[in-house]
Amino acid sequence: MHVTLPDGTELTLDDGATGADAAAAIGAGLARAALAVKVDGELRDLARPLPDGARIEIVTARSPEALELIRHDAAHVLATAMLELYPGVRISIGPAIEDGFYYDFEFPEGVHFSEADFPAVEARMAEHIKAAEPFVREDVPVGEALERFVREDQPYKVELIEDLVRNEGVETVSLYTNGPFTDLCRGPHAPTTKTIRAFKLQSVAGAYWRGDSNRQMLTRVYGTAFLSKEELEQHLERLELARQRDHRRLGRELGLFQFSETSPGSAFWLPKGTHLFNTLVQLSREMGQKRGYTEVRTPVIYDAQLWKTSGHWDKYRENMFVTESEERELALKPMNCPGHCQLYKLQRFSYRDLPVRYSEPGPLHRNELSGTLHGLMRVRHFVQDDAHIFCTEEQVHDEVVGCLDFAFDTYRVFGFDVDIELSTRPEVRIGTDEMWDRSEAMLASALESRGLAYTVNEGDGAFYGPKIDLHMTDSLGRSWQIGTIQLDYNFPERFDLTYTGPDNQEHRVVMLHRALMGSYERFIGILIEHYAGEFPVWLAPVQAVVLPISDRHAEAAARVRDELVQAGVRVELDDRSESIGRRIREAELQKIPYMLVVGDREAEAGTVAVRRHGEGDLGTEPVAAFAQRVADDAPSRYTANR
Ligand SMILES: [Zn+2]
Ligand SMILES: [Zn+2]
């Protein structure tokens, strides 16, 4: 028989040869490193016979599939240890997930399992891993498998098999055995348990059997596994950093915002958080003004008719807050576009008026499920740095280039690295192929004219047009989509939006949607975690705190504060009778960029001793010089043509 390798070469093997045989035929080193085999794109055990004529690829520790494979292995080893340590425990399912794995258990009456029990379980798992127990697959008739799991009192496995019979009509199921443990499992698995070189149990949570709240509550044990100790340690370090930087935690500690059950998914912004919010809105406003944007204000609540015209009533109604008044159905806007279309339609435009660029930091509401809400990252009430451009087809190229320049100027202010994706026509779409060819080419040429590298995301465009998505990578290496520039032929059609051309005829206008920061709420959440709460000076809610060394410097310190307030510096005075060391420590914890110490010498000379957060002393300078230092850290410093 023959199989084809990724480089196209053909390999001749004995009939019935397995993935392990193929690896051995390629080389002894590969045979040792092999973990699994991809057969025509499907991951399989090395021990299974290969089909004649297949395209195969040997999977090793270096393959992207390796982590998922060993994490699934680790889930089985976890169940092995649990069955030994907790006789009578019932097992349900144990898949690999992003960043790790879990297994769900039902403990016998009276057993209270907690994270304190992890060391014992981990020690038992380590023994099984050290023993390099092979994973052995066996395909058995359904009846035999049912008999086995009934005998072992594993009702969840029995139910899973019964469902496989009912829904897929299977006659055999596969079992995997490692050491003393046998599980119902599709596989695949690595040859033995020893490829799990590093693992850790992480947390315990409740989880309903099959996610159904009417059924048994099980105990879910989460863990992670890696191919090396170093990778595991790096991963745990990143988790710890992320935990320390969690925007919900910092939001509370730095006094930025709160949440309350009286309005789930809507932030209550405290003065310092409101400052962040307003500063970003103002930044977007000023940058927009210089680029020909005009700000508009449109209603929050609209008759259902508008949402029927826009298509939201059909496609998006579940996510909208709907109400009624005087027997009319009304809904809160989940996005600004339909209101902007309505605003455009209320006027008349000629080709000379175009492009029209409307921006609006308007309040939006989306009825997200309460279980999916997450701090500022996923909310029900938010505001976007949203704008819509109405232009002629000929103007699209320049408008997209303008949006890209605006985007990069914005991201430069924050020092973000940006990745660009061009998302093209999805399967379900409106418009002709010719329209899509043209619009995709327009976005691509706009990107190319700025020399911007991008990846193409086939089929991920909106149903009404292609889009450019902008992703930033934060200081923890996580990627966030923040900006989007979308070409839209649909709304102009639905709302019948036109302009009068030079030929005195009405022509269809083209619409662009663009948001560069996305929602301010989420953007602030990302900034908090990216900066670990140490905002740049221009953005920091409090830029400096004045600290008199003792009571007799309080008056001079108050004068410094007043002078800085007049100079536009956001400054606080901390003249509490705590020691100077303690007040400095507290200011450091609040991550205030500058601490200005006033003692005898400073009081006499009208100066301040400047201390930078996280850096230490910068020396003494006149108050006016310090004010200038703060003023110099403006967003415009980071971008030339703001
Ligand atoms: Zn499994
Ligand atoms: Zn829009």
XYZ file of N, CA and C in Angstrom, residues 24 158 167 212 220 332 334 345 417 546 628 635:
36
model
N 8.189 4.847 11.549
C 9.431 4.067 11.586
C 10.061 3.975 10.201
N -23.285 4.954 30.511
C -24.392 4.183 29.931
C -25.281 5.115 29.102
N -28.909 8.269 18.406
C -28.705 9.383 17.477
C -27.842 9.038 16.272
N -27.469 20.971 31.637
C -28.911 21.087 31.841
C -29.198 21.302 33.328
N -16.709 19.660 38.519
C -15.769 19.744 37.399
C -14.385 20.096 37.929
N -34.799 49.703 21.988
C -33.578 50.480 22.229
C -32.539 50.101 21.181
N -29.344 48.843 19.420
C -28.157 48.042 19.726
C -26.954 48.537 18.932
N -31.444 60.087 5.520
C -32.642 60.081 4.688
C -33.520 61.318 4.921
N 0.732 47.277 18.918
C 1.058 46.593 17.663
C -0.248 46.090 17.091
N 0.462 65.760 45.720
C 1.415 66.593 46.452
C 1.478 66.086 47.893
N 4.864 71.844 32.996
C 5.224 71.690 31.584
C 5.528 70.231 31.259
N -1.416 63.263 23.993
C -1.528 62.251 22.941
C -0.858 62.691 21.637
